[in-house]
Tab-separated table of C-alpha atoms in Angstrom:
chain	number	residue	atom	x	y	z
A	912	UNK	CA	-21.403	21.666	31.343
A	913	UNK	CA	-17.916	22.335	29.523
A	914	UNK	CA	-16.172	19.862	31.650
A	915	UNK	CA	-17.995	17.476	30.531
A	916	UNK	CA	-17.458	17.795	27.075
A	917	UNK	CA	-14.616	15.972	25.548
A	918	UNK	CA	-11.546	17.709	23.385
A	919	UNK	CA	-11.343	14.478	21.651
A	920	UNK	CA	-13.839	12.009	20.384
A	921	UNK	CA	-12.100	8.690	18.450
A	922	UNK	CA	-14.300	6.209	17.016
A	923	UNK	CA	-11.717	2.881	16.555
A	924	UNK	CA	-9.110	1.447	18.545
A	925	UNK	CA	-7.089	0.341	15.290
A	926	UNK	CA	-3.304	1.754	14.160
A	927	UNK	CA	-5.625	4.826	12.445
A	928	UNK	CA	-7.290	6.141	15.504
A	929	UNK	CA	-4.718	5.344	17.996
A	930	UNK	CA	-2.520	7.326	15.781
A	931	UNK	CA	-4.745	10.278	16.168
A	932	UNK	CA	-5.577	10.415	19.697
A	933	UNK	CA	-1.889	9.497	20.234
A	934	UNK	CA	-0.687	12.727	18.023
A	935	UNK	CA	-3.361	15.040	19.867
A	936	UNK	CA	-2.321	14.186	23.197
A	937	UNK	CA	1.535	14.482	22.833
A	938	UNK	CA	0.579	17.995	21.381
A	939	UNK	CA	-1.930	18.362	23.754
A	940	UNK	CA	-1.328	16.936	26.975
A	941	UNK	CA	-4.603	18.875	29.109
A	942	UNK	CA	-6.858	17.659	26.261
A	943	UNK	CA	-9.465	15.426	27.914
A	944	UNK	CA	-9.801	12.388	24.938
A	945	UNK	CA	-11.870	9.457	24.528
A	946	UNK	CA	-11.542	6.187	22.227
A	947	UNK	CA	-13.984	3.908	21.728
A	948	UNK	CA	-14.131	0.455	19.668
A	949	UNK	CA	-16.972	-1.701	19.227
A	950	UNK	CA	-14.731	-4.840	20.433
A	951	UNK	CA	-11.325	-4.267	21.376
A	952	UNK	CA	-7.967	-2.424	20.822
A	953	UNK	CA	-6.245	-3.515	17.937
A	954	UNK	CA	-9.675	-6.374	17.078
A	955	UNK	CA	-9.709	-5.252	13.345
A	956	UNK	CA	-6.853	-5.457	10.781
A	957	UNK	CA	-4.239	-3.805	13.133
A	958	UNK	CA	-4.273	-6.793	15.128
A	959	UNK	CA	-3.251	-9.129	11.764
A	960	UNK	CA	-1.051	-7.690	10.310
A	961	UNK	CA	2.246	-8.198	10.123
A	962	UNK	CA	3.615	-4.312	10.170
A	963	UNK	CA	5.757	-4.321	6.707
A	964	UNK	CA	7.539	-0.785	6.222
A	965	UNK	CA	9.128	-0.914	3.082
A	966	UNK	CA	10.061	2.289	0.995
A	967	UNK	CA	7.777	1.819	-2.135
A	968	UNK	CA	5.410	4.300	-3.356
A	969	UNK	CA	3.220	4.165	-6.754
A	970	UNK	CA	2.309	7.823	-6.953
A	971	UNK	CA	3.374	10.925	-5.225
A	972	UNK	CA	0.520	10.990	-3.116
A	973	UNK	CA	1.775	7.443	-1.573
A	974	UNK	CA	5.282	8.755	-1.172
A	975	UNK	CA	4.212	12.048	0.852
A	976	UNK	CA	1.885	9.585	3.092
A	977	UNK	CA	4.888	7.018	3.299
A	978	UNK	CA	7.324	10.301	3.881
A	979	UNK	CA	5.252	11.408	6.613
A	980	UNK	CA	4.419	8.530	8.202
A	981	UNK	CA	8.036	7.188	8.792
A	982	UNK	CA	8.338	10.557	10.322
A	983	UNK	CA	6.075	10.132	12.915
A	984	UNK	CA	6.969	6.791	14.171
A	985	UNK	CA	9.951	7.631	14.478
A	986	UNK	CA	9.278	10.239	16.726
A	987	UNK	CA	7.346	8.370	18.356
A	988	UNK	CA	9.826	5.492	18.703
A	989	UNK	CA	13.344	7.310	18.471
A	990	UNK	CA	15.106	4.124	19.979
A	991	UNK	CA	13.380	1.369	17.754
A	992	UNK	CA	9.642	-0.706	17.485
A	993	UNK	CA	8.839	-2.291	20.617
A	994	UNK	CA	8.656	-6.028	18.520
A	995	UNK	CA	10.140	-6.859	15.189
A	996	UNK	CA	13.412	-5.838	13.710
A	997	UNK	CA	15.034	-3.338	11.047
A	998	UNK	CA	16.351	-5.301	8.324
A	999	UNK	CA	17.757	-5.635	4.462
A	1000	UNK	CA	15.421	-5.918	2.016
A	1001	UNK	CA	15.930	-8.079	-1.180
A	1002	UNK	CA	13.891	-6.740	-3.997
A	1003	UNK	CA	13.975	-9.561	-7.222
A	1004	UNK	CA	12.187	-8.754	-10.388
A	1005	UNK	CA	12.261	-8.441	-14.021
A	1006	UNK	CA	11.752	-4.835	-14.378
A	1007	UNK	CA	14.032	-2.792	-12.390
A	1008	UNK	CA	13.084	0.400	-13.817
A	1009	UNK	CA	9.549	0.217	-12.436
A	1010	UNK	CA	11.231	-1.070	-8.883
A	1011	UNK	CA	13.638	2.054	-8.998
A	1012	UNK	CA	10.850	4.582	-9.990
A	1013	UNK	CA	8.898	3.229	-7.253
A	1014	UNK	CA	11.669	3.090	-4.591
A	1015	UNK	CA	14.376	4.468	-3.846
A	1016	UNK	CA	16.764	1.154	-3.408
A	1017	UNK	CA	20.157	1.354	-1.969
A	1018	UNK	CA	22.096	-0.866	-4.576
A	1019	UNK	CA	22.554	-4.353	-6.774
A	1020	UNK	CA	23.812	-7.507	-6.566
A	1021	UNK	CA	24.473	-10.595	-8.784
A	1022	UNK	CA	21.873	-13.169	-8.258
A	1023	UNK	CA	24.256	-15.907	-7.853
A	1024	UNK	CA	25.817	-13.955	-4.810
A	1025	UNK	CA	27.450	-16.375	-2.508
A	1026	UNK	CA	26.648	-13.366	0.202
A	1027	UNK	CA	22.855	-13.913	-1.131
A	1028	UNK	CA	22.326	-17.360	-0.724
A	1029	UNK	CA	24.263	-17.576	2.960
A	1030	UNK	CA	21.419	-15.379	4.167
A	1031	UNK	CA	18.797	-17.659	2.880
A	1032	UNK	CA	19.800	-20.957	3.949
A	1033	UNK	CA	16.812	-21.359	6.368
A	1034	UNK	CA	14.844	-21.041	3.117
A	1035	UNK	CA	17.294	-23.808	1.407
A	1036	UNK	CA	15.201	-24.894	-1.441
A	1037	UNK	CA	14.422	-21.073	-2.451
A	1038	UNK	CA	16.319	-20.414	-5.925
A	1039	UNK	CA	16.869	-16.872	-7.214
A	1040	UNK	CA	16.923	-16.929	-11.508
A	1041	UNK	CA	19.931	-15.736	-12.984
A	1042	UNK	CA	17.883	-13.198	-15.073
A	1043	UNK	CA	16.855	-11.717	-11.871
A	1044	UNK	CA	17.921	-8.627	-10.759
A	1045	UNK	CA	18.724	-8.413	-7.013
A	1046	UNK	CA	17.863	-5.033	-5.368
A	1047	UNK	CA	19.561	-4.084	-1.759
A	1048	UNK	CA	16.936	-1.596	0.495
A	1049	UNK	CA	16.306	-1.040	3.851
A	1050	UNK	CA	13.284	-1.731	5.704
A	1051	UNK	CA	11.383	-2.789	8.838
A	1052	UNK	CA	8.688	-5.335	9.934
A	1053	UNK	CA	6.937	-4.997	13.860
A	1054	UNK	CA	3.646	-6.586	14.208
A	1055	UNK	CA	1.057	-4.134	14.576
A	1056	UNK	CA	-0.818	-5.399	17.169
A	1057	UNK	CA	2.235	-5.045	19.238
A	1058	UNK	CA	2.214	-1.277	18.633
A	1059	UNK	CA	-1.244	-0.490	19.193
A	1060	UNK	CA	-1.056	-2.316	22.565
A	1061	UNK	CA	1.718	-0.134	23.113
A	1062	UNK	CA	-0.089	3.378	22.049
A	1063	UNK	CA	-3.263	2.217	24.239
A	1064	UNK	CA	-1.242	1.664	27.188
A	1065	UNK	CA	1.086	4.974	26.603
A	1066	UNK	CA	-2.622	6.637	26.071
A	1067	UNK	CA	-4.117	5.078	29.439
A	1068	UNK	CA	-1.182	6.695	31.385
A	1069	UNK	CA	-1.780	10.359	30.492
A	1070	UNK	CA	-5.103	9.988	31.022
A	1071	UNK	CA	-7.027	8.996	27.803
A	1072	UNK	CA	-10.626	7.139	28.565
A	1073	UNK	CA	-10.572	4.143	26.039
A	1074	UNK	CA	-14.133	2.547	26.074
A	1075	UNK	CA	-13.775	-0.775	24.522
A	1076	UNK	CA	-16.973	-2.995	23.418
A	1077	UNK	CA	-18.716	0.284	22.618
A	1078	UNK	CA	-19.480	1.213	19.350
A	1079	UNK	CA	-20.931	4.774	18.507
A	1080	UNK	CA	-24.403	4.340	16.815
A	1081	UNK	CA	-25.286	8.216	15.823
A	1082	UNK	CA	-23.256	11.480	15.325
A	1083	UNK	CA	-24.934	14.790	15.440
A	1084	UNK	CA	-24.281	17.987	14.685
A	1085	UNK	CA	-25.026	20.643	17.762
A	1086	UNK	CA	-24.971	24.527	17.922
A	1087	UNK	CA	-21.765	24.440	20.491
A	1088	UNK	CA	-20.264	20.956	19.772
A	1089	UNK	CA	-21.270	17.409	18.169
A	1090	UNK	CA	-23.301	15.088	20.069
A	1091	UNK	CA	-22.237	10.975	20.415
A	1092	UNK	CA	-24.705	8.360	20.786
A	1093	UNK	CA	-23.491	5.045	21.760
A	1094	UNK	CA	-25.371	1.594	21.801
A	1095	UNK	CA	-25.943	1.401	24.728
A	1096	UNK	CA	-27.991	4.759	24.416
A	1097	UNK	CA	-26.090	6.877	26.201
A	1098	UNK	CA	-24.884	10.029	24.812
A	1099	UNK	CA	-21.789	12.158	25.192
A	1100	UNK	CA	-20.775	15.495	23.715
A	1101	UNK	CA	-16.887	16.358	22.162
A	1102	UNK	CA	-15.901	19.169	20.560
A	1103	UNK	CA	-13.956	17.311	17.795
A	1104	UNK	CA	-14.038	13.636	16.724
A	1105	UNK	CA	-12.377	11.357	14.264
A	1106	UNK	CA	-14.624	8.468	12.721
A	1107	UNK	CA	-11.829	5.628	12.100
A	1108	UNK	CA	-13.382	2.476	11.971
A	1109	UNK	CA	-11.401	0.543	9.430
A	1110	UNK	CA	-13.221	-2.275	7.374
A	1111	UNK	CA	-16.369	-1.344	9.457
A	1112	UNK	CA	-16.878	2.100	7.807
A	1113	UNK	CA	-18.248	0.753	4.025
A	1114	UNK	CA	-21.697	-0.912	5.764
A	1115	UNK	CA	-21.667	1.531	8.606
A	1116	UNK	CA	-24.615	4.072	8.730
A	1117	UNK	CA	-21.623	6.388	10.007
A	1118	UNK	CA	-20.600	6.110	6.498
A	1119	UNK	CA	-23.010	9.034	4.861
A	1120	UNK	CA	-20.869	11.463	7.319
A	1121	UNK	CA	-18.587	11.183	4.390
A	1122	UNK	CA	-18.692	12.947	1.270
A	1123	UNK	CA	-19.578	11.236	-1.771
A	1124	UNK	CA	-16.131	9.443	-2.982
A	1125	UNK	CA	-13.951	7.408	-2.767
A	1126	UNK	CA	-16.214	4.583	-3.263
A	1127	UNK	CA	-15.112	2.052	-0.338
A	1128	UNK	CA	-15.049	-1.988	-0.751
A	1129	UNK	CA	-13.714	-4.557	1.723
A	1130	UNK	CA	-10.984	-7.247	0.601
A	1131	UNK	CA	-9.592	-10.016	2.274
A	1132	UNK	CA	-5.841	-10.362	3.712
A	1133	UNK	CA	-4.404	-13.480	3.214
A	1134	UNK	CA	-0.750	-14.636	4.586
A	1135	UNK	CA	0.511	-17.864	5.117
A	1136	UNK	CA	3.150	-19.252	8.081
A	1137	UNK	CA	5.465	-21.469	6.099
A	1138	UNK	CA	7.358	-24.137	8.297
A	1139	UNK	CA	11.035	-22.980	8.042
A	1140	UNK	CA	12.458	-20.928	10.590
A	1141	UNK	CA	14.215	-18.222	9.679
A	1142	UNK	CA	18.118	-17.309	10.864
A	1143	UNK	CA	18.999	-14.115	12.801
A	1144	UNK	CA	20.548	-12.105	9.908
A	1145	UNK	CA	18.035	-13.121	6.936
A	1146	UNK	CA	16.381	-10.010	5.425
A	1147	UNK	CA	12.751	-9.514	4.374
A	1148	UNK	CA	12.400	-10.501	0.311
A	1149	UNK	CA	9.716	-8.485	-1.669
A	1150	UNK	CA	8.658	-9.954	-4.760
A	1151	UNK	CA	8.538	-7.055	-6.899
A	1152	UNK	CA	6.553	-8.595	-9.490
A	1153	UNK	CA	3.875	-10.241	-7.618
A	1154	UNK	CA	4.027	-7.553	-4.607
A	1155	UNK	CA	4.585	-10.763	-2.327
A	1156	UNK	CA	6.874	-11.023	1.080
A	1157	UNK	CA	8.185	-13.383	2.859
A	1158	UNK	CA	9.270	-11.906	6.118
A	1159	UNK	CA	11.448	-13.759	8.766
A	1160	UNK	CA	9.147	-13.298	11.545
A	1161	UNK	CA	12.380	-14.495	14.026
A	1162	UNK	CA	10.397	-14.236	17.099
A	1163	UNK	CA	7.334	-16.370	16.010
A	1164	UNK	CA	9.824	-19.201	14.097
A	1165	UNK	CA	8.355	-19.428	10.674
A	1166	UNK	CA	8.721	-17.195	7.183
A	1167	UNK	CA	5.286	-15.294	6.593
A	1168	UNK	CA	4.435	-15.214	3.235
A	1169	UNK	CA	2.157	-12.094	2.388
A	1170	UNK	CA	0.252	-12.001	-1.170
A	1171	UNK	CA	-2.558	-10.261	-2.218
A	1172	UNK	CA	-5.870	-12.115	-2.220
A	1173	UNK	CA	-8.660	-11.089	-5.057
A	1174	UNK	CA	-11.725	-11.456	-2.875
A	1175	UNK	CA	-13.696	-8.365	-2.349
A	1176	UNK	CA	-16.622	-7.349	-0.736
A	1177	UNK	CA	-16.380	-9.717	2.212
A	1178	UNK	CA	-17.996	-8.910	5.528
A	1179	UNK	CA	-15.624	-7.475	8.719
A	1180	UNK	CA	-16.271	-10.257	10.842
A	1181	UNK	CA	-13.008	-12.521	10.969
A	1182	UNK	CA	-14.796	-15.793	12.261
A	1183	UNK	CA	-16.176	-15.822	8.991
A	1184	UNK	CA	-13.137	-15.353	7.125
A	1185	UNK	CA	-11.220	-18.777	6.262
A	1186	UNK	CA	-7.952	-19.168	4.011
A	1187	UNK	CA	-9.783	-20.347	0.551
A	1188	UNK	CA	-8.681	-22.864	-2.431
A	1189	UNK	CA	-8.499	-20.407	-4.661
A	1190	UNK	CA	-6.285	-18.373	-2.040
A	1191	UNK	CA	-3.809	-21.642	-1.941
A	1192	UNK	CA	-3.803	-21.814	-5.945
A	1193	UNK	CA	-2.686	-18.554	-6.259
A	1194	UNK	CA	0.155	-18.890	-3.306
A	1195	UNK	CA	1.153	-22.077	-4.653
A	1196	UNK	CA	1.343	-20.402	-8.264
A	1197	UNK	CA	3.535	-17.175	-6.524
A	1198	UNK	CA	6.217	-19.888	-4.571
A	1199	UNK	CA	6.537	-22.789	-6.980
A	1200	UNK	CA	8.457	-19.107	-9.415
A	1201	UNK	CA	10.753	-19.450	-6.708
A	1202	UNK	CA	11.030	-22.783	-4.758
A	1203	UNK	CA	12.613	-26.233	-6.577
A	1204	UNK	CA	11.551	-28.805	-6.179
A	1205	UNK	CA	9.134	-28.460	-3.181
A	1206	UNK	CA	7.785	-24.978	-1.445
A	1207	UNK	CA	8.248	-25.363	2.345
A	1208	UNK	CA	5.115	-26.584	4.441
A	1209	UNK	CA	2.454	-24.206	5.294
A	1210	UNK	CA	2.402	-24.522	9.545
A	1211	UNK	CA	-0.621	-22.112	9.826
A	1212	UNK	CA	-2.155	-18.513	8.368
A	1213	UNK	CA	-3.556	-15.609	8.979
A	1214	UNK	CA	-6.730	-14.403	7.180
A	1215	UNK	CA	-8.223	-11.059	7.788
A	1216	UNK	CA	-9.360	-7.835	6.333
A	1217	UNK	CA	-9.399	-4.438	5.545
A	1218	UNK	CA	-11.259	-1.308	3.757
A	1219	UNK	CA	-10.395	-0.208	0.519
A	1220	UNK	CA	-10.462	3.284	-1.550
A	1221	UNK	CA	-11.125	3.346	-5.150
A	1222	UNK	CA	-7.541	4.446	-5.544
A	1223	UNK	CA	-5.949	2.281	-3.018
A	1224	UNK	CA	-4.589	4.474	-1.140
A	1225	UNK	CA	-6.173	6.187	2.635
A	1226	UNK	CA	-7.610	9.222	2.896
A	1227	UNK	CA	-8.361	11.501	5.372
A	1228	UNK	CA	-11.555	14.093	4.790
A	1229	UNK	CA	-13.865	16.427	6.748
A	1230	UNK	CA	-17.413	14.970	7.245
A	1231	UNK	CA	-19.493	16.769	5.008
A	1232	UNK	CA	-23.023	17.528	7.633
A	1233	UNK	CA	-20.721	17.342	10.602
A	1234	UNK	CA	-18.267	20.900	11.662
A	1235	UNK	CA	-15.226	18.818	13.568
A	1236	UNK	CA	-15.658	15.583	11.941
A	1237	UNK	CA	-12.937	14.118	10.399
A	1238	UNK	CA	-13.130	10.558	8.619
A	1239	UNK	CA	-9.713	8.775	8.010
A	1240	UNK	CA	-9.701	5.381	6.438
A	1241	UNK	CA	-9.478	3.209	3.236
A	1242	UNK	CA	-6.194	1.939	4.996
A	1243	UNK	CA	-6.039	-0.626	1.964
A	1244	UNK	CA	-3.434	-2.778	3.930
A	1245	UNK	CA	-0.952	-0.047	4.080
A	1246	UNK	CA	-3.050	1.701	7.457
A	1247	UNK	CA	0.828	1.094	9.438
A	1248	UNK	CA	2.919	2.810	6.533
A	1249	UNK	CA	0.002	5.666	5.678
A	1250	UNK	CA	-2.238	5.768	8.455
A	1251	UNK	CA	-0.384	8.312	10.912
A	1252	UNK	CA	0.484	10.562	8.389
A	1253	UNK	CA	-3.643	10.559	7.822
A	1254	UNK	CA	-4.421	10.689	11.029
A	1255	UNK	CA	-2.096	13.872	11.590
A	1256	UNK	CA	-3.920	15.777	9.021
A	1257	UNK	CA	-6.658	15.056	10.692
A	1258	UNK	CA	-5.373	16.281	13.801
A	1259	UNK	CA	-3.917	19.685	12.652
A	1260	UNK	CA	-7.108	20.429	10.708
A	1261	UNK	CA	-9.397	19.849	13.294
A	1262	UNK	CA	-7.498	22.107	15.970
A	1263	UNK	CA	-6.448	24.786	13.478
A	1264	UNK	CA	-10.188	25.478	12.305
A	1265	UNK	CA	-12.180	24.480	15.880
C-alpha cells in the first residue's frame, strides 16, 4: 500500500507548481511526484506572459520574494534562460526617489544622451522629455512558457508523472495521508500536496482549503505587439510612472508593450478574454506621453489572466482542514519573479513538519 502512495501531489502545471515539484525533486531525487493540470502545462498565465525580471520591490515582503526567487533560477539556470536575453534596463520618470527606494538602480544618464537614443532607433519616433530622469538597471526578460516547457521536460526525465487534462475535484484529509479525487473519479493518495492552480483557485471549491484571507479576485493581462522590430542591443524601458514596458522581444520581431489593465473579476477561460476599447484608450493614453507624432502600429496582442491577493503580492499558506496541504498563489502577474521563492516555502515546510 505505501508504494502506492505518492511523496508529492501538485495540483497545476503553471511557473508556481512546476517550481515546487521542480525544487522537491532536485532535493529529493527518490521522491515519487505527481503533477496534474486540468488542461495543459503552462495553459494558464505562465503560458502568456512575457517573463519580465526586473529588480523593483514595493515593500520588504516583495524584495525577500524577489531576493529569493532570483536565487533559485539561477540555480536552476547557472548558464542563462533557455529563451530571452539579459539586458539594460531604462527606467524614465518624474520621481526618482520613489524609483530608487523601490530599486536598487545602477546609475543616471542625461535624457538627451546621444548613447540613449542610438539604442532606440528601432523605436525612432519614441521621444524621452528633457525633465525626465533616465535610470540605468539590469534586468532580464524569457518567456515563461518557454521555461515551464523546460521544467516539465527536466521533470519527465527523473521520473515525475505529469497528468495533464486532469483536474483534481476533492481533497481529503486521511488518518495516514490525504486522499485525491480526480474527475474522472478516480482517487489517489500522497503524503504531501501543493494546491497551485493560478487564476482557477478564486471559483474553485478547492478554494475553502484555504484559510480565510487574502481575499482573491481575477484581473485581466493585457499587452500589445507593436510593429517595430527591435535591434540586437536595445534594452527593456520601464515606465516608472505608469508601471508600463516595452520589451524588445528580438526573437519574435516586434516591441511588447505591457500595461496594466483595470478589469477585474473576469472568468479564467482565455477564449473569452478579448483586448477591449477601453484597454486601447488607456494604451493609447500611456504611448502618445512618449511617441510624436504617431505611436507605432499595433501587429497583434496578448490578453490573458491571472489571480490576485488583496495585497498584490503571492502567498504561500498551509491549508487550514488539510495536515500537508500547502496553497501557493495570488501570483498577481509577478508568479515568474515571486512564485519559486513561494513555492520553496512550501516545499521546506511541508518536508520539515511531515
Amino acid at each position: 500500500m505505501t508504494d502506492s502512495i505518492y511523496d508529492l501531489a501538485v495540483m497545476g502545471a503553471g511557473v508556481m507548481g512546476l517550481s515546487a515539484a521542480f525544487i522537491a525533486a532536485n532535493s529529493r531525487p527518490r521522491d515519487r511526484i505527481v503533477i496534474f493540470d486540468r488542461e495543459t502545462v503552462g495553459s494558464g498565465a505562465s503560458g502568456f506572459a512575457p517573463g519580465i525580471q526586473i529588480n523593483i520591490g514595493r515593500n520588504e515582503k516583495e524584495r525577500s520574494l524577489l531576493n529569493r526567487g532570483s536565487k533559485i533560477w539561477r540555480e536552476i539556470y547557472p548558464h542563462g534562460w533557455p529563451s530571452g536575453r539579459d539586458c539594460d534596463v531604462l527606467w524614465l520618470t518624474r520621481d526618482p526617489e520613489e524609483l530608487t527606494r523601490m530599486s536598487c538602480v545602477v546609475g543616471t544618464a542625461p535624457s538627451t544622451s546621444f548613447a540613449l537614443r542610438e539604442r532606440l532607433l528601432s523605436l525612432p519616433q519614441f521621444l524621452i522629455p528633457g525633465d525626465m530622469v533616465v535610470a540605468l538597471d539590469r534586468g532580464s526578460y524569457c518567456p515563461v512558457n518557454s521555461i515551464v516547457r523546460d521544467l516539465a521536460q527536466r521533470l519527465k526525465a527523473v521520473g515525475t508523472s505529469i497528468r495533464e487534462r486532469t483536474s483534481i475535484a476533492r481533497i481529503r484529509q486521511r488518518p495516514s495521508h490525504i486522499s485525491l479525487q480526480t474527475s474522472d473519479d478516480s482517487e489517489l493518495s500522497a503524503r504531501r500536496a501543493v494546491l497551485a492552480i493560478g487564476p482557477w483557485l478564486p471559483e474553485s471549491p478547492l478554494r475553502a482549503h484555504l484559510a480565510e484571507g487574502p481575499r482573491l479576485r481575477v484581473k485581466k493581462v493585457v499587452a500589445l505587439h507593436l510593429a517595430a522590430r527591435p535591434t540586437t542591443n536595445c534594452p527593456m524601458v520601464g515606465l516608472f510612472d505608469d508601471y508600463a514596458f516595452l520589451i524588445p522581444m528580438i526573437e519574435e520581431g516586434y516591441w511588447l508593450f505591457s500595461f496594466t489593465s483595470h478589469e477585474w473579476d473576469v472568468r479564467p477561460d482565455t477564449g473569452g478574454l478579448h483586448v477591449s476599447s477601453d484597454d486601447l484608450a488607456r494604451a493609447n493614453a500611456i504611448l502618445t506621453k512618449w511617441f510624436s507624432p504617431d505611436i507605432p502600429a499595433i501587429a497583434s496582442a496578448r490578453v490573458f489572466c491571472d489571480c490576485y491577493s488583496d495585497d498584490g503580492v503571492p502567498f504561500s499558506r498551509p491549508a487550514q482542514d488539510v495536515a500537508g496541504l500547502y496553497v501557493v498563489g495570488g501570483g498577481g502577474g509577478n508568479g515568474f519573479r515571486f512564485g519559486p521563492a513561494c513555492a520553496e516555502e512550501a516545499i521546506r515546510s511541508l518536508y520539515s513538519h511531515h
